[in-house]
């Protein structure tokens, strides 16, 4: 019997290690530092099948720039703590700290990517 599923890598990585599941490809734009042997969907011949899990921190639009700078520095410092990094890597996460401008650009790009698809699915953006 052959079946497939799309799951967060961290939730199934122990099955990969045990050999009970075989990873076919990551939906991320680049290979994972945690699992460099798993090809991306682009490498597997599906270049448009990309949908990486991301965690972003948000603040109200009117938040002053110095506050954003302080929050960003605190988050970057927290994610640099060796014990936390080790726990996140053990859970299967690749840790990437972006700037607020990079996060904004990422969100805009994702909106552009998904905006034409959403009406076809009869969904709306709130």
PDB file of C-alpha atoms in Angstrom:
ATOM      1  CA  UNK A   1       0.000   0.000   0.000  1.00  0.00           C
ATOM      2  CA  UNK A   2       1.265   3.434  -0.880  1.00  0.00           C
ATOM      3  CA  UNK A   3      -0.045   6.618   0.641  1.00  0.00           C
ATOM      4  CA  UNK A   4       1.244  10.118   1.189  1.00  0.00           C
ATOM      5  CA  UNK A   5       0.604  13.005   3.539  1.00  0.00           C
ATOM      6  CA  UNK A   6       1.674  16.574   4.009  1.00  0.00           C
ATOM      7  CA  UNK A   7       2.847  17.187   7.587  1.00  0.00           C
ATOM      8  CA  UNK A   8       5.010  19.566   9.563  1.00  0.00           C
ATOM      9  CA  UNK A   9       8.504  18.054   9.532  1.00  0.00           C
ATOM     10  CA  UNK A  10       8.900  18.293  13.301  1.00  0.00           C
ATOM     11  CA  UNK A  11       5.783  16.218  13.903  1.00  0.00           C
ATOM     12  CA  UNK A  12       7.034  13.284  11.813  1.00  0.00           C
ATOM     13  CA  UNK A  13      10.829  13.516  12.026  1.00  0.00           C
ATOM     14  CA  UNK A  14      11.077  10.692  14.555  1.00  0.00           C
ATOM     15  CA  UNK A  15       9.318   8.443  12.029  1.00  0.00           C
ATOM     16  CA  UNK A  16      11.871   9.425   9.391  1.00  0.00           C
ATOM     17  CA  UNK A  17      14.664   8.500  11.816  1.00  0.00           C
ATOM     18  CA  UNK A  18      12.970   5.165  12.599  1.00  0.00           C
ATOM     19  CA  UNK A  19      12.475   4.388   8.912  1.00  0.00           C
ATOM     20  CA  UNK A  20       8.702   4.038   9.257  1.00  0.00           C
ATOM     21  CA  UNK A  21       8.097   7.022   6.948  1.00  0.00           C
ATOM     22  CA  UNK A  22      10.107   8.209   3.988  1.00  0.00           C
ATOM     23  CA  UNK A  23      10.277  11.956   3.328  1.00  0.00           C
ATOM     24  CA  UNK A  24       9.774  12.785  -0.342  1.00  0.00           C
ATOM     25  CA  UNK A  25      10.227  16.568  -0.367  1.00  0.00           C
ATOM     26  CA  UNK A  26       9.987  19.712   1.727  1.00  0.00           C
ATOM     27  CA  UNK A  27       7.493  22.404   0.756  1.00  0.00           C
ATOM     28  CA  UNK A  28      10.078  25.048   1.621  1.00  0.00           C
ATOM     29  CA  UNK A  29      12.001  27.231  -0.834  1.00  0.00           C
ATOM     30  CA  UNK A  30      15.361  25.846   0.339  1.00  0.00           C
ATOM     31  CA  UNK A  31      16.685  22.714   2.015  1.00  0.00           C
ATOM     32  CA  UNK A  32      16.469  22.490   5.768  1.00  0.00           C
ATOM     33  CA  UNK A  33      19.578  22.828   7.911  1.00  0.00           C
ATOM     34  CA  UNK A  34      17.943  20.298  10.247  1.00  0.00           C
ATOM     35  CA  UNK A  35      17.239  17.783   7.463  1.00  0.00           C
ATOM     36  CA  UNK A  36      19.582  18.613   4.566  1.00  0.00           C
ATOM     37  CA  UNK A  37      19.087  15.235   2.896  1.00  0.00           C
ATOM     38  CA  UNK A  38      15.439  15.921   2.057  1.00  0.00           C
ATOM     39  CA  UNK A  39      15.030  17.676  -1.310  1.00  0.00           C
ATOM     40  CA  UNK A  40      12.706  20.625  -1.818  1.00  0.00           C
ATOM     41  CA  UNK A  41       9.591  20.357  -3.949  1.00  0.00           C
ATOM     42  CA  UNK A  42      11.365  22.462  -6.599  1.00  0.00           C
ATOM     43  CA  UNK A  43      14.180  19.894  -6.708  1.00  0.00           C
ATOM     44  CA  UNK A  44      11.546  17.157  -6.973  1.00  0.00           C
ATOM     45  CA  UNK A  45       9.999  18.818 -10.042  1.00  0.00           C
ATOM     46  CA  UNK A  46       7.247  20.868  -8.371  1.00  0.00           C
ATOM     47  CA  UNK A  47       8.657  24.412  -8.234  1.00  0.00           C
ATOM     48  CA  UNK A  48       5.339  26.111  -7.415  1.00  0.00           C
ATOM     49  CA  UNK A  49       4.508  23.785  -4.511  1.00  0.00           C
ATOM     50  CA  UNK A  50       6.019  25.886  -1.734  1.00  0.00           C
ATOM     51  CA  UNK A  51       4.297  26.604   1.560  1.00  0.00           C
ATOM     52  CA  UNK A  52       6.696  26.886   4.476  1.00  0.00           C
ATOM     53  CA  UNK A  53       5.484  27.133   8.072  1.00  0.00           C
ATOM     54  CA  UNK A  54       6.506  30.448   9.592  1.00  0.00           C
ATOM     55  CA  UNK A  55       6.069  32.080  12.970  1.00  0.00           C
ATOM     56  CA  UNK A  56       6.030  35.864  12.911  1.00  0.00           C
ATOM     57  CA  UNK A  57       5.556  38.397  15.676  1.00  0.00           C
ATOM     58  CA  UNK A  58       3.150  41.256  14.947  1.00  0.00           C
ATOM     59  CA  UNK A  59       2.498  44.659  16.497  1.00  0.00           C
ATOM     60  CA  UNK A  60      -0.199  47.237  15.729  1.00  0.00           C
ATOM     61  CA  UNK A  61       0.505  49.275  12.571  1.00  0.00           C
ATOM     62  CA  UNK A  62       0.881  52.495  14.575  1.00  0.00           C
ATOM     63  CA  UNK A  63       3.611  51.086  16.842  1.00  0.00           C
ATOM     64  CA  UNK A  64       6.544  53.543  16.950  1.00  0.00           C
ATOM     65  CA  UNK A  65       9.717  52.418  15.159  1.00  0.00           C
ATOM     66  CA  UNK A  66      11.859  52.426  18.351  1.00  0.00           C
ATOM     67  CA  UNK A  67       9.401  49.995  19.958  1.00  0.00           C
ATOM     68  CA  UNK A  68       9.555  47.718  16.895  1.00  0.00           C
ATOM     69  CA  UNK A  69      13.361  47.857  17.054  1.00  0.00           C
ATOM     70  CA  UNK A  70      13.310  46.909  20.753  1.00  0.00           C
ATOM     71  CA  UNK A  71      10.858  44.042  20.202  1.00  0.00           C
ATOM     72  CA  UNK A  72      12.892  42.728  17.277  1.00  0.00           C
ATOM     73  CA  UNK A  73      16.139  42.852  19.269  1.00  0.00           C
ATOM     74  CA  UNK A  74      14.509  41.021  22.190  1.00  0.00           C
ATOM     75  CA  UNK A  75      13.116  38.307  19.910  1.00  0.00           C
ATOM     76  CA  UNK A  76      16.461  37.891  18.112  1.00  0.00           C
ATOM     77  CA  UNK A  77      18.284  37.643  21.452  1.00  0.00           C
ATOM     78  CA  UNK A  78      15.788  35.067  22.715  1.00  0.00           C
ATOM     79  CA  UNK A  79      16.159  32.944  19.581  1.00  0.00           C
ATOM     80  CA  UNK A  80      19.943  33.136  19.945  1.00  0.00           C
ATOM     81  CA  UNK A  81      19.870  31.459  23.373  1.00  0.00           C
ATOM     82  CA  UNK A  82      21.637  28.091  22.957  1.00  0.00           C
ATOM     83  CA  UNK A  83      19.213  26.065  25.083  1.00  0.00           C
ATOM     84  CA  UNK A  84      16.146  27.366  23.243  1.00  0.00           C
ATOM     85  CA  UNK A  85      17.823  26.908  19.846  1.00  0.00           C
ATOM     86  CA  UNK A  86      18.703  23.322  20.752  1.00  0.00           C
ATOM     87  CA  UNK A  87      15.095  22.605  21.750  1.00  0.00           C
ATOM     88  CA  UNK A  88      13.703  24.149  18.570  1.00  0.00           C
ATOM     89  CA  UNK A  89      16.166  22.266  16.355  1.00  0.00           C
ATOM     90  CA  UNK A  90      15.351  19.020  18.195  1.00  0.00           C
ATOM     91  CA  UNK A  91      11.680  19.692  17.433  1.00  0.00           C
ATOM     92  CA  UNK A  92      12.560  19.998  13.736  1.00  0.00           C
ATOM     93  CA  UNK A  93      12.524  23.772  13.282  1.00  0.00           C
ATOM     94  CA  UNK A  94      14.927  25.780  11.151  1.00  0.00           C
ATOM     95  CA  UNK A  95      15.515  29.083  12.933  1.00  0.00           C
ATOM     96  CA  UNK A  96      15.636  32.177  10.769  1.00  0.00           C
ATOM     97  CA  UNK A  97      15.498  35.659  12.230  1.00  0.00           C
ATOM     98  CA  UNK A  98      14.339  38.250   9.726  1.00  0.00           C
ATOM     99  CA  UNK A  99      14.131  41.999  10.014  1.00  0.00           C
ATOM    100  CA  UNK A 100      10.728  43.683  10.281  1.00  0.00           C
ATOM    101  CA  UNK A 101      11.136  44.903   6.687  1.00  0.00           C
ATOM    102  CA  UNK A 102      11.938  41.373   5.467  1.00  0.00           C
ATOM    103  CA  UNK A 103       8.882  39.993   7.278  1.00  0.00           C
ATOM    104  CA  UNK A 104       6.680  42.670   5.709  1.00  0.00           C
ATOM    105  CA  UNK A 105       8.057  41.864   2.247  1.00  0.00           C
ATOM    106  CA  UNK A 106       7.432  38.156   2.861  1.00  0.00           C
ATOM    107  CA  UNK A 107       3.815  38.798   3.837  1.00  0.00           C
ATOM    108  CA  UNK A 108       3.250  40.998   0.786  1.00  0.00           C
ATOM    109  CA  UNK A 109       4.728  38.346  -1.507  1.00  0.00           C
ATOM    110  CA  UNK A 110       2.524  35.647   0.040  1.00  0.00           C
ATOM    111  CA  UNK A 111      -0.549  37.835  -0.380  1.00  0.00           C
ATOM    112  CA  UNK A 112       0.289  38.389  -4.059  1.00  0.00           C
ATOM    113  CA  UNK A 113       0.855  34.675  -4.501  1.00  0.00           C
ATOM    114  CA  UNK A 114      -2.396  33.568  -2.891  1.00  0.00           C
ATOM    115  CA  UNK A 115      -4.711  36.470  -3.868  1.00  0.00           C
ATOM    116  CA  UNK A 116      -5.653  35.033  -7.297  1.00  0.00           C
ATOM    117  CA  UNK A 117      -6.308  31.588  -5.828  1.00  0.00           C
ATOM    118  CA  UNK A 118      -8.530  32.594  -2.913  1.00  0.00           C
ATOM    119  CA  UNK A 119     -11.546  33.826  -4.973  1.00  0.00           C
ATOM    120  CA  UNK A 120     -11.503  30.611  -6.978  1.00  0.00           C
ATOM    121  CA  UNK A 121     -11.890  28.743  -3.700  1.00  0.00           C
ATOM    122  CA  UNK A 122     -14.713  31.061  -2.614  1.00  0.00           C
ATOM    123  CA  UNK A 123     -12.671  32.334   0.352  1.00  0.00           C
ATOM    124  CA  UNK A 124     -12.124  35.880   1.528  1.00  0.00           C
ATOM    125  CA  UNK A 125      -9.202  37.666   3.153  1.00  0.00           C
ATOM    126  CA  UNK A 126     -10.023  39.436   6.401  1.00  0.00           C
TER     127      UNK A 126
END
